[in-house]
Structures are given as C-alpha cells and as structure tokens.
Amino acid sequence: MVRTINQLDSLEVMALTAWGEARGEDDIGRCAVAWVIRNRAERPGYDWWGNTISEVCLKPWQFSVWNAGDPNRAKMLDLAPNDPLLTHMRALCKRVLEGSIPDPTRGCSHYCRRDSYPTWKIGRSPRFSHGNHEFFAIGPGA
C-alpha cells in the first residue's frame, strides 16, 4: 500500500516520522524523537517549523525521511497499515501527544546522529543523549 501525504492525519505523520527516523532505537529513543516533533509544534512564538505536528514533520529538510530521494521515504510510505512497529509507533506517539510519557529531552527541538556534524551543532552540547542520537535545545524558549 503506497500512501500519499495528503491522506495522512497528524498522528500518522508523526508515527511515520518516528518510524523513519528512529525505528532502530529503543522506545526511549523513539519517544525522544516524537517529543522533538511535539516541542517544535508547541514552541510559543516560533512558527518557522510550523504550528502543527504535520507541518513540523513535513517541513522541507527537517526530517530526512520525508526528503525526496531519501531511501527510507519509499519504505515508509509503503508500510502496511498494520505493520507491527508502525502500530507501536502510533501508540507511542499518541501517548507523547497526550503527555502521558514524560519528555526525556527536557524540551529539545533538534537532534542528530552522534556521528553527524550539522552546522547548528557546532559549539553546542547535547541536553540529552540516547542510543545513536544527541538532542539539543535551540531557539526561542530553549
């Protein structure tokens, strides 16, 4: 089943983003990525990323799994709706949105793989590290 982006509700976009970005992590790492999405959508007075979960996830060049040409994009959009890991990601993201899972990142808005060096990472220390990722609080309200 190939999905089209305009068919997706915000929970599905968030779950797919977490699947694409953190499926190799444990639930703490997956939850941390979901919280980065929520933190961006809720950043008061800073709507560059967007004001909704879907806007944040689908903003060009923010989450690589949505980039045209990313090898994970086709895999993600072709997932069966009842894929066990995607089903788990939906439940985890729902709990993040409800606030029933605490934010392990403590408000972080950015993350990257430990072995990557985007320019925004220069001179900054991570607020939280887990698995293969480091998490950073950047921008207004950080």
mmCIF file of N, CA and C in Angstrom:
data_model
loop_
_atom_site.group_PDB
_atom_site.id
_atom_site.type_symbol
_atom_site.label_atom_id
_atom_site.label_comp_id
_atom_site.label_asym_id
_atom_site.label_seq_id
_atom_site.Cartn_x
_atom_site.Cartn_y
_atom_site.Cartn_z
ATOM 1 N N MET A 1 0.844 -1.185 0.000
ATOM 2 C CA MET A 1 0.000 0.000 0.000
ATOM 3 C C MET A 1 0.883 1.240 0.000
ATOM 4 N N VAL A 2 0.805 2.029 -1.020
ATOM 5 C CA VAL A 2 1.574 3.266 -1.067
ATOM 6 C C VAL A 2 0.671 4.403 -0.621
ATOM 7 N N ARG A 3 1.116 5.126 0.388
ATOM 8 C CA ARG A 3 0.353 6.249 0.917
ATOM 9 C C ARG A 3 0.680 7.507 0.125
ATOM 10 N N THR A 4 -0.250 8.431 0.117
ATOM 11 C CA THR A 4 0.061 9.773 -0.358
ATOM 12 C C THR A 4 -0.026 10.684 0.856
ATOM 13 N N ILE A 5 0.809 11.672 0.883
ATOM 14 C CA ILE A 5 0.943 12.520 2.061
ATOM 15 C C ILE A 5 -0.373 13.191 2.433
ATOM 16 N N ASN A 6 -1.153 13.614 1.452
ATOM 17 C CA ASN A 6 -2.392 14.332 1.776
ATOM 18 C C ASN A 6 -3.458 13.422 2.376
ATOM 19 N N GLN A 7 -3.225 12.116 2.411
ATOM 20 C CA GLN A 7 -4.164 11.178 3.036
ATOM 21 C C GLN A 7 -3.917 10.998 4.530
ATOM 22 N N LEU A 8 -2.847 11.556 5.043
ATOM 23 C CA LEU A 8 -2.393 11.233 6.397
ATOM 24 C C LEU A 8 -2.869 12.242 7.428
ATOM 25 N N ASP A 9 -3.366 11.745 8.573
ATOM 26 C CA ASP A 9 -3.678 12.649 9.679
ATOM 27 C C ASP A 9 -2.397 12.896 10.479
ATOM 28 N N SER A 10 -2.465 13.814 11.439
ATOM 29 C CA SER A 10 -1.253 14.226 12.155
ATOM 30 C C SER A 10 -0.621 13.091 12.952
ATOM 31 N N LEU A 11 -1.417 12.234 13.552
ATOM 32 C CA LEU A 11 -0.848 11.112 14.300
ATOM 33 C C LEU A 11 -0.099 10.177 13.361
ATOM 34 N N GLU A 12 -0.644 9.919 12.193
ATOM 35 C CA GLU A 12 0.027 9.039 11.234
ATOM 36 C C GLU A 12 1.322 9.667 10.725
ATOM 37 N N VAL A 13 1.305 10.968 10.463
ATOM 38 C CA VAL A 13 2.525 11.660 10.026
ATOM 39 C C VAL A 13 3.594 11.565 11.113
ATOM 40 N N MET A 14 3.204 11.784 12.355
ATOM 41 C CA MET A 14 4.156 11.709 13.467
ATOM 42 C C MET A 14 4.696 10.289 13.630
ATOM 43 N N ALA A 15 3.814 9.300 13.578
ATOM 44 C CA ALA A 15 4.248 7.909 13.724
ATOM 45 C C ALA A 15 5.174 7.491 12.588
ATOM 46 N N LEU A 16 4.848 7.895 11.373
ATOM 47 C CA LEU A 16 5.715 7.569 10.237
ATOM 48 C C LEU A 16 7.066 8.260 10.360
ATOM 49 N N THR A 17 7.063 9.500 10.813
ATOM 50 C CA THR A 17 8.317 10.234 11.008
ATOM 51 C C THR A 17 9.174 9.534 12.057
ATOM 52 N N ALA A 18 8.578 9.178 13.177
ATOM 53 C CA ALA A 18 9.316 8.468 14.228
ATOM 54 C C ALA A 18 9.804 7.123 13.719
ATOM 55 N N TRP A 19 8.987 6.425 12.933
ATOM 56 C CA TRP A 19 9.411 5.145 12.342
ATOM 57 C C TRP A 19 10.637 5.371 11.456
ATOM 58 N N GLY A 20 10.561 6.360 10.588
ATOM 59 C CA GLY A 20 11.653 6.608 9.650
ATOM 60 C C GLY A 20 12.924 7.112 10.292
ATOM 61 N N GLU A 21 12.786 7.878 11.340
ATOM 62 C CA GLU A 21 13.950 8.495 11.976
ATOM 63 C C GLU A 21 14.545 7.659 13.106
ATOM 64 N N ALA A 22 13.727 6.826 13.766
ATOM 65 C CA ALA A 22 14.208 6.184 14.993
ATOM 66 C C ALA A 22 13.790 4.728 15.132
ATOM 67 N N ARG A 23 13.447 4.069 14.049
ATOM 68 C CA ARG A 23 12.977 2.685 14.183
ATOM 69 C C ARG A 23 14.047 1.756 14.735
ATOM 70 N N GLY A 24 15.326 2.094 14.583
ATOM 71 C CA GLY A 24 16.407 1.272 15.105
ATOM 72 C C GLY A 24 16.723 1.520 16.569
ATOM 73 N N GLU A 25 16.026 2.471 17.165
ATOM 74 C CA GLU A 25 16.250 2.813 18.570
ATOM 75 C C GLU A 25 15.277 2.049 19.459
ATOM 76 N N ASP A 26 15.517 2.093 20.763
ATOM 77 C CA ASP A 26 14.555 1.531 21.706
ATOM 78 C C ASP A 26 13.450 2.567 21.936
ATOM 79 N N ASP A 27 12.504 2.246 22.794
ATOM 80 C CA ASP A 27 11.370 3.147 22.987
ATOM 81 C C ASP A 27 11.762 4.501 23.571
ATOM 82 N N ILE A 28 12.815 4.570 24.342
ATOM 83 C CA ILE A 28 13.251 5.873 24.859
ATOM 84 C C ILE A 28 13.723 6.750 23.705
ATOM 85 N N GLY A 29 14.511 6.198 22.802
ATOM 86 C CA GLY A 29 14.982 6.947 21.639
ATOM 87 C C GLY A 29 13.848 7.339 20.704
ATOM 88 N N ARG A 30 12.903 6.436 20.500
ATOM 89 C CA ARG A 30 11.742 6.729 19.652
ATOM 90 C C ARG A 30 10.889 7.823 20.285
ATOM 91 N N CYS A 31 10.696 7.722 21.582
ATOM 92 C CA CYS A 31 9.926 8.721 22.316
ATOM 93 C C CYS A 31 10.612 10.086 22.245
ATOM 94 N N ALA A 32 11.925 10.096 22.348
ATOM 95 C CA ALA A 32 12.668 11.359 22.291
ATOM 96 C C ALA A 32 12.470 12.047 20.942
ATOM 97 N N VAL A 33 12.488 11.302 19.865
ATOM 98 C CA VAL A 33 12.240 11.883 18.539
ATOM 99 C C VAL A 33 10.815 12.424 18.462
ATOM 100 N N ALA A 34 9.848 11.675 18.974
ATOM 101 C CA ALA A 34 8.461 12.142 18.981
ATOM 102 C C ALA A 34 8.331 13.427 19.798
ATOM 103 N N TRP A 35 9.052 13.504 20.908
ATOM 104 C CA TRP A 35 8.991 14.723 21.715
ATOM 105 C C TRP A 35 9.615 15.917 20.992
ATOM 106 N N VAL A 36 10.667 15.710 20.225
ATOM 107 C CA VAL A 36 11.232 16.813 19.439
ATOM 108 C C VAL A 36 10.168 17.360 18.496
ATOM 109 N N ILE A 37 9.414 16.469 17.861
ATOM 110 C CA ILE A 37 8.332 16.905 16.969
ATOM 111 C C ILE A 37 7.318 17.737 17.749
ATOM 112 N N ARG A 38 6.862 17.214 18.877
ATOM 113 C CA ARG A 38 5.876 17.946 19.688
ATOM 114 C C ARG A 38 6.443 19.278 20.172
ATOM 115 N N ASN A 39 7.696 19.268 20.642
ATOM 116 C CA ASN A 39 8.308 20.502 21.138
ATOM 117 C C ASN A 39 8.357 21.574 20.057
ATOM 118 N N ARG A 40 8.658 21.190 18.841
ATOM 119 C CA ARG A 40 8.684 22.171 17.752
ATOM 120 C C ARG A 40 7.283 22.724 17.484
ATOM 121 N N ALA A 41 6.293 21.854 17.446
ATOM 122 C CA ALA A 41 4.922 22.298 17.160
ATOM 123 C C ALA A 41 4.386 23.218 18.254
ATOM 124 N N GLU A 42 4.893 23.058 19.452
ATOM 125 C CA GLU A 42 4.388 23.845 20.584
ATOM 126 C C GLU A 42 5.285 25.009 20.980
ATOM 127 N N ARG A 43 6.318 25.276 20.210
ATOM 128 C CA ARG A 43 7.248 26.360 20.563
ATOM 129 C C ARG A 43 6.534 27.700 20.450
ATOM 130 N N PRO A 44 6.258 28.348 21.570
ATOM 131 C CA PRO A 44 5.497 29.599 21.526
ATOM 132 C C PRO A 44 6.257 30.698 20.779
ATOM 133 N N GLY A 45 5.549 31.366 19.898
ATOM 134 C CA GLY A 45 6.125 32.496 19.184
ATOM 135 C C GLY A 45 7.165 32.137 18.147
ATOM 136 N N TYR A 46 7.320 30.864 17.856
ATOM 137 C CA TYR A 46 8.334 30.468 16.886
ATOM 138 C C TYR A 46 7.700 29.453 15.941
ATOM 139 N N ASP A 47 7.109 29.953 14.877
ATOM 140 C CA ASP A 47 6.366 29.066 13.994
ATOM 141 C C ASP A 47 7.101 28.759 12.688
ATOM 142 N N TRP A 48 8.401 29.017 12.629
ATOM 143 C CA TRP A 48 9.151 28.718 11.409
ATOM 144 C C TRP A 48 9.003 27.252 11.015
ATOM 145 N N TRP A 49 8.994 26.353 12.024
ATOM 146 C CA TRP A 49 8.861 24.929 11.753
ATOM 147 C C TRP A 49 7.440 24.562 11.368
ATOM 148 N N GLY A 50 6.490 25.381 11.763
ATOM 149 C CA GLY A 50 5.081 25.073 11.587
ATOM 150 C C GLY A 50 4.397 25.066 12.933
ATOM 151 N N ASN A 51 3.086 25.071 12.888
ATOM 152 C CA ASN A 51 2.305 25.133 14.125
ATOM 153 C C ASN A 51 1.554 23.856 14.422
ATOM 154 N N THR A 52 1.681 22.888 13.553
ATOM 155 C CA THR A 52 1.005 21.608 13.762
ATOM 156 C C THR A 52 2.023 20.488 13.628
ATOM 157 N N ILE A 53 1.649 19.333 14.118
ATOM 158 C CA ILE A 53 2.530 18.164 14.009
ATOM 159 C C ILE A 53 2.870 17.893 12.549
ATOM 160 N N SER A 54 1.865 17.902 11.687
ATOM 161 C CA SER A 54 2.117 17.612 10.270
ATOM 162 C C SER A 54 3.013 18.659 9.632
ATOM 163 N N GLU A 55 2.759 19.937 9.904
ATOM 164 C CA GLU A 55 3.611 20.986 9.337
ATOM 165 C C GLU A 55 5.060 20.815 9.770
ATOM 166 N N VAL A 56 5.258 20.517 11.043
ATOM 167 C CA VAL A 56 6.616 20.335 11.569
ATOM 168 C C VAL A 56 7.304 19.153 10.884
ATOM 169 N N CYS A 57 6.621 18.038 10.795
ATOM 170 C CA CYS A 57 7.231 16.839 10.208
ATOM 171 C C CYS A 57 7.518 17.003 8.727
ATOM 172 N N LEU A 58 6.628 17.669 8.020
ATOM 173 C CA LEU A 58 6.732 17.752 6.567
ATOM 174 C C LEU A 58 7.495 18.973 6.071
ATOM 175 N N LYS A 59 7.938 19.830 6.981
ATOM 176 C CA LYS A 59 8.733 20.996 6.580
ATOM 177 C C LYS A 59 9.980 20.497 5.848
ATOM 178 N N PRO A 60 10.240 21.023 4.649
ATOM 179 C CA PRO A 60 11.395 20.531 3.879
ATOM 180 C C PRO A 60 12.703 20.569 4.664
ATOM 181 N N TRP A 61 13.446 19.515 4.562
ATOM 182 C CA TRP A 61 14.795 19.350 5.100
ATOM 183 C C TRP A 61 14.866 19.331 6.620
ATOM 184 N N GLN A 62 13.754 19.054 7.287
ATOM 185 C CA GLN A 62 13.785 18.978 8.748
ATOM 186 C C GLN A 62 13.905 17.545 9.247
ATOM 187 N N PHE A 63 13.174 16.640 8.644
ATOM 188 C CA PHE A 63 13.246 15.224 8.990
ATOM 189 C C PHE A 63 13.565 14.482 7.701
ATOM 190 N N SER A 64 14.762 13.928 7.643
ATOM 191 C CA SER A 64 15.288 13.408 6.373
ATOM 192 C C SER A 64 14.407 12.354 5.733
ATOM 193 N N VAL A 65 13.641 11.623 6.526
ATOM 194 C CA VAL A 65 12.807 10.556 5.971
ATOM 195 C C VAL A 65 11.764 11.108 4.993
ATOM 196 N N TRP A 66 11.420 12.382 5.080
ATOM 197 C CA TRP A 66 10.454 12.990 4.168
ATOM 198 C C TRP A 66 11.114 13.621 2.947
ATOM 199 N N ASN A 67 12.445 13.676 2.912
ATOM 200 C CA ASN A 67 13.131 14.290 1.774
ATOM 201 C C ASN A 67 12.989 13.425 0.528
ATOM 202 N N ALA A 68 12.686 14.065 -0.583
ATOM 203 C CA ALA A 68 12.648 13.341 -1.859
ATOM 204 C C ALA A 68 14.010 12.701 -2.077
ATOM 205 N N GLY A 69 14.014 11.466 -2.460
ATOM 206 C CA GLY A 69 15.262 10.761 -2.704
ATOM 207 C C GLY A 69 15.829 10.039 -1.502
ATOM 208 N N ASP A 70 15.302 10.298 -0.313
ATOM 209 C CA ASP A 70 15.783 9.557 0.853
ATOM 210 C C ASP A 70 15.324 8.107 0.706
ATOM 211 N N PRO A 71 16.231 7.145 0.853
ATOM 212 C CA PRO A 71 15.848 5.741 0.657
ATOM 213 C C PRO A 71 14.792 5.243 1.636
ATOM 214 N N ASN A 72 14.683 5.871 2.784
ATOM 215 C CA ASN A 72 13.678 5.447 3.758
ATOM 216 C C ASN A 72 12.274 5.944 3.420
ATOM 217 N N ARG A 73 12.181 6.994 2.608
ATOM 218 C CA ARG A 73 10.873 7.564 2.286
ATOM 219 C C ARG A 73 9.964 6.542 1.604
ATOM 220 N N ALA A 74 10.454 5.880 0.581
ATOM 221 C CA ALA A 74 9.637 4.897 -0.135
ATOM 222 C C ALA A 74 9.246 3.746 0.780
ATOM 223 N N LYS A 75 10.188 3.289 1.611
ATOM 224 C CA LYS A 75 9.879 2.214 2.568
ATOM 225 C C LYS A 75 8.782 2.656 3.530
ATOM 226 N N MET A 76 8.900 3.870 4.019
ATOM 227 C CA MET A 76 7.945 4.403 4.977
ATOM 228 C C MET A 76 6.553 4.514 4.358
ATOM 229 N N LEU A 77 6.466 5.065 3.167
ATOM 230 C CA LEU A 77 5.171 5.269 2.533
ATOM 231 C C LEU A 77 4.543 3.970 2.047
ATOM 232 N N ASP A 78 5.350 2.923 1.962
ATOM 233 C CA ASP A 78 4.850 1.628 1.502
ATOM 234 C C ASP A 78 4.526 0.671 2.654
ATOM 235 N N LEU A 79 4.703 1.114 3.889
ATOM 236 C CA LEU A 79 4.417 0.249 5.037
ATOM 237 C C LEU A 79 2.952 -0.168 5.062
ATOM 238 N N ALA A 80 2.708 -1.398 5.416
ATOM 239 C CA ALA A 80 1.333 -1.858 5.621
ATOM 240 C C ALA A 80 0.750 -1.127 6.828
ATOM 241 N N PRO A 81 -0.524 -0.730 6.775
ATOM 242 C CA PRO A 81 -1.119 -0.022 7.914
ATOM 243 C C PRO A 81 -1.032 -0.799 9.223
ATOM 244 N N ASN A 82 -1.002 -2.127 9.135
ATOM 245 C CA ASN A 82 -0.941 -2.941 10.354
ATOM 246 C C ASN A 82 0.475 -3.434 10.653
ATOM 247 N N ASP A 83 1.487 -2.816 10.049
ATOM 248 C CA ASP A 83 2.873 -3.167 10.362
ATOM 249 C C ASP A 83 3.065 -3.071 11.879
ATOM 250 N N PRO A 84 3.612 -4.109 12.515
ATOM 251 C CA PRO A 84 3.709 -4.111 13.986
ATOM 252 C C PRO A 84 4.492 -2.935 14.568
ATOM 253 N N LEU A 85 5.609 -2.581 13.960
ATOM 254 C CA LEU A 85 6.380 -1.467 14.506
ATOM 255 C C LEU A 85 5.650 -0.142 14.288
ATOM 256 N N LEU A 86 5.020 0.042 13.140
ATOM 257 C CA LEU A 86 4.258 1.261 12.901
ATOM 258 C C LEU A 86 3.084 1.353 13.878
ATOM 259 N N THR A 87 2.417 0.259 14.133
ATOM 260 C CA THR A 87 1.325 0.234 15.104
ATOM 261 C C THR A 87 1.839 0.649 16.481
ATOM 262 N N HIS A 88 3.007 0.137 16.845
ATOM 263 C CA HIS A 88 3.634 0.506 18.125
ATOM 264 C C HIS A 88 3.982 1.996 18.134
ATOM 265 N N MET A 89 4.514 2.508 17.023
ATOM 266 C CA MET A 89 4.873 3.932 16.934
ATOM 267 C C MET A 89 3.636 4.815 17.089
ATOM 268 N N ARG A 90 2.531 4.407 16.492
ATOM 269 C CA ARG A 90 1.283 5.182 16.647
ATOM 270 C C ARG A 90 0.908 5.293 18.128
ATOM 271 N N ALA A 91 0.951 4.165 18.830
ATOM 272 C CA ALA A 91 0.588 4.163 20.253
ATOM 273 C C ALA A 91 1.553 5.028 21.058
ATOM 274 N N LEU A 92 2.830 4.927 20.774
ATOM 275 C CA LEU A 92 3.827 5.722 21.480
ATOM 276 C C LEU A 92 3.608 7.209 21.200
ATOM 277 N N CYS A 93 3.398 7.568 19.935
ATOM 278 C CA CYS A 93 3.186 8.981 19.586
ATOM 279 C C CYS A 93 1.913 9.521 20.207
ATOM 280 N N LYS A 94 0.877 8.717 20.258
ATOM 281 C CA LYS A 94 -0.373 9.139 20.900
ATOM 282 C C LYS A 94 -0.119 9.465 22.364
ATOM 283 N N ARG A 95 0.664 8.636 23.033
ATOM 284 C CA ARG A 95 0.984 8.886 24.441
ATOM 285 C C ARG A 95 1.839 10.145 24.608
ATOM 286 N N VAL A 96 2.757 10.395 23.668
ATOM 287 C CA VAL A 96 3.547 11.635 23.710
ATOM 288 C C VAL A 96 2.615 12.831 23.557
ATOM 289 N N LEU A 97 1.702 12.775 22.601
ATOM 290 C CA LEU A 97 0.776 13.888 22.382
ATOM 291 C C LEU A 97 -0.137 14.120 23.585
ATOM 292 N N GLU A 98 -0.528 13.045 24.256
ATOM 293 C CA GLU A 98 -1.367 13.152 25.452
ATOM 294 C C GLU A 98 -0.576 13.628 26.673
ATOM 295 N N GLY A 99 0.745 13.524 26.598
ATOM 296 C CA GLY A 99 1.582 13.896 27.732
ATOM 297 C C GLY A 99 1.723 12.809 28.776
ATOM 298 N N SER A 100 1.308 11.598 28.449
ATOM 299 C CA SER A 100 1.404 10.517 29.443
ATOM 300 C C SER A 100 2.791 9.881 29.473
ATOM 301 N N ILE A 101 3.655 10.281 28.552
ATOM 302 C CA ILE A 101 5.071 9.896 28.588
ATOM 303 C C ILE A 101 5.857 11.181 28.816
ATOM 304 N N PRO A 102 6.651 11.268 29.877
ATOM 305 C CA PRO A 102 7.451 12.472 30.113
ATOM 306 C C PRO A 102 8.470 12.698 28.985
ATOM 307 N N ASP A 103 8.841 13.942 28.796
ATOM 308 C CA ASP A 103 9.798 14.322 27.757
ATOM 309 C C ASP A 103 11.223 14.034 28.232
ATOM 310 N N PRO A 104 11.859 12.986 27.711
ATOM 311 C CA PRO A 104 13.225 12.692 28.155
ATOM 312 C C PRO A 104 14.236 13.736 27.681
ATOM 313 N N THR A 105 13.869 14.519 26.658
ATOM 314 C CA THR A 105 14.795 15.515 26.109
ATOM 315 C C THR A 105 14.762 16.826 26.881
ATOM 316 N N ARG A 106 13.771 16.985 27.744
ATOM 317 C CA ARG A 106 13.603 18.222 28.520
ATOM 318 C C ARG A 106 13.499 19.449 27.607
ATOM 319 N N GLY A 107 12.650 19.328 26.579
ATOM 320 C CA GLY A 107 12.342 20.480 25.734
ATOM 321 C C GLY A 107 13.175 20.635 24.477
ATOM 322 N N CYS A 108 13.917 19.641 24.094
ATOM 323 C CA CYS A 108 14.783 19.773 22.918
ATOM 324 C C CYS A 108 13.988 19.935 21.619
ATOM 325 N N SER A 109 14.585 20.704 20.720
ATOM 326 C CA SER A 109 13.971 20.976 19.421
ATOM 327 C C SER A 109 14.767 20.385 18.264
ATOM 328 N N HIS A 110 15.944 19.885 18.536
ATOM 329 C CA HIS A 110 16.831 19.360 17.490
ATOM 330 C C HIS A 110 17.450 18.048 17.952
ATOM 331 N N TYR A 111 17.807 17.237 16.984
ATOM 332 C CA TYR A 111 18.592 16.042 17.272
ATOM 333 C C TYR A 111 19.350 15.667 16.017
ATOM 334 N N CYS A 112 20.367 14.865 16.211
ATOM 335 C CA CYS A 112 21.133 14.334 15.087
ATOM 336 C C CYS A 112 21.822 13.058 15.552
ATOM 337 N N ARG A 113 22.300 12.320 14.600
ATOM 338 C CA ARG A 113 23.101 11.147 14.942
ATOM 339 C C ARG A 113 24.388 11.620 15.612
ATOM 340 N N ARG A 114 24.873 10.832 16.538
ATOM 341 C CA ARG A 114 26.110 11.190 17.242
ATOM 342 C C ARG A 114 27.280 11.395 16.282
ATOM 343 N N ASP A 115 27.271 10.651 15.173
ATOM 344 C CA ASP A 115 28.394 10.715 14.236
ATOM 345 C C ASP A 115 28.176 11.716 13.105
ATOM 346 N N SER A 116 27.189 12.613 13.243
ATOM 347 C CA SER A 116 26.977 13.644 12.218
ATOM 348 C C SER A 116 27.285 15.014 12.814
ATOM 349 N N TYR A 117 27.598 15.963 11.955
ATOM 350 C CA TYR A 117 28.020 17.275 12.422
ATOM 351 C C TYR A 117 27.363 18.395 11.619
ATOM 352 N N PRO A 118 26.040 18.557 11.777
ATOM 353 C CA PRO A 118 25.390 19.687 11.111
ATOM 354 C C PRO A 118 25.923 21.002 11.692
ATOM 355 N N THR A 119 25.851 22.064 10.915
ATOM 356 C CA THR A 119 26.414 23.338 11.364
ATOM 357 C C THR A 119 25.762 23.840 12.650
ATOM 358 N N TRP A 120 24.477 23.566 12.846
ATOM 359 C CA TRP A 120 23.822 24.053 14.060
ATOM 360 C C TRP A 120 24.349 23.373 15.326
ATOM 361 N N LYS A 121 25.050 22.272 15.186
ATOM 362 C CA LYS A 121 25.590 21.541 16.343
ATOM 363 C C LYS A 121 26.905 22.149 16.848
ATOM 364 N N ILE A 122 27.590 22.892 16.012
ATOM 365 C CA ILE A 122 28.912 23.443 16.352
ATOM 366 C C ILE A 122 28.817 24.316 17.613
ATOM 367 N N GLY A 123 29.648 24.000 18.583
ATOM 368 C CA GLY A 123 29.716 24.767 19.824
ATOM 369 C C GLY A 123 28.607 24.499 20.824
ATOM 370 N N ARG A 124 27.760 23.531 20.526
ATOM 371 C CA ARG A 124 26.656 23.226 21.441
ATOM 372 C C ARG A 124 26.867 21.866 22.081
ATOM 373 N N SER A 125 26.396 21.747 23.299
ATOM 374 C CA SER A 125 26.433 20.465 24.000
ATOM 375 C C SER A 125 25.026 19.892 24.018
ATOM 376 N N PRO A 126 24.914 18.582 23.866
ATOM 377 C CA PRO A 126 23.575 17.993 23.912
ATOM 378 C C PRO A 126 22.978 18.084 25.312
ATOM 379 N N ARG A 127 21.679 18.268 25.362
ATOM 380 C CA ARG A 127 20.947 18.250 26.622
ATOM 381 C C ARG A 127 20.635 16.811 27.018
ATOM 382 N N PHE A 128 20.512 15.943 26.005
ATOM 383 C CA PHE A 128 20.148 14.553 26.234
ATOM 384 C C PHE A 128 20.798 13.717 25.140
ATOM 385 N N SER A 129 21.316 12.570 25.497
ATOM 386 C CA SER A 129 21.880 11.625 24.532
ATOM 387 C C SER A 129 21.309 10.255 24.823
ATOM 388 N N HIS A 130 20.972 9.549 23.760
ATOM 389 C CA HIS A 130 20.448 8.197 23.929
ATOM 390 C C HIS A 130 20.615 7.443 22.620
ATOM 391 N N GLY A 131 21.036 6.202 22.722
ATOM 392 C CA GLY A 131 21.209 5.396 21.517
ATOM 393 C C GLY A 131 22.172 6.069 20.562
ATOM 394 N N ASN A 132 21.764 6.192 19.319
ATOM 395 C CA ASN A 132 22.611 6.797 18.286
ATOM 396 C C ASN A 132 22.408 8.292 18.128
ATOM 397 N N HIS A 133 21.602 8.915 18.996
ATOM 398 C CA HIS A 133 21.244 10.318 18.796
ATOM 399 C C HIS A 133 21.636 11.208 19.973
ATOM 400 N N GLU A 134 21.878 12.468 19.641
ATOM 401 C CA GLU A 134 22.063 13.531 20.620
ATOM 402 C C GLU A 134 20.956 14.555 20.405
ATOM 403 N N PHE A 135 20.467 15.135 21.502
ATOM 404 C CA PHE A 135 19.336 16.048 21.442
ATOM 405 C C PHE A 135 19.744 17.414 22.008
ATOM 406 N N PHE A 136 19.300 18.467 21.331
ATOM 407 C CA PHE A 136 19.725 19.818 21.649
ATOM 408 C C PHE A 136 18.527 20.760 21.786
ATOM 409 N N ALA A 137 18.631 21.718 22.693
ATOM 410 C CA ALA A 137 17.625 22.766 22.840
ATOM 411 C C ALA A 137 18.171 24.011 22.160
ATOM 412 N N ILE A 138 17.518 24.417 21.070
ATOM 413 C CA ILE A 138 17.989 25.537 20.260
ATOM 414 C C ILE A 138 16.788 26.421 19.948
ATOM 415 N N GLY A 139 17.015 27.724 19.942
ATOM 416 C CA GLY A 139 15.967 28.641 19.520
ATOM 417 C C GLY A 139 15.242 29.280 20.689
ATOM 418 N N PRO A 140 14.244 30.108 20.386
ATOM 419 C CA PRO A 140 13.497 30.817 21.420
ATOM 420 C C PRO A 140 12.856 29.853 22.413
ATOM 421 N N GLY A 141 12.932 30.179 23.654
ATOM 422 C CA GLY A 141 12.321 29.372 24.705
ATOM 423 C C GLY A 141 13.118 28.148 25.076
ATOM 424 N N ALA A 142 14.313 27.997 24.506
ATOM 425 C CA ALA A 142 15.130 26.799 24.772
ATOM 426 C C ALA A 142 15.798 26.879 26.124
#
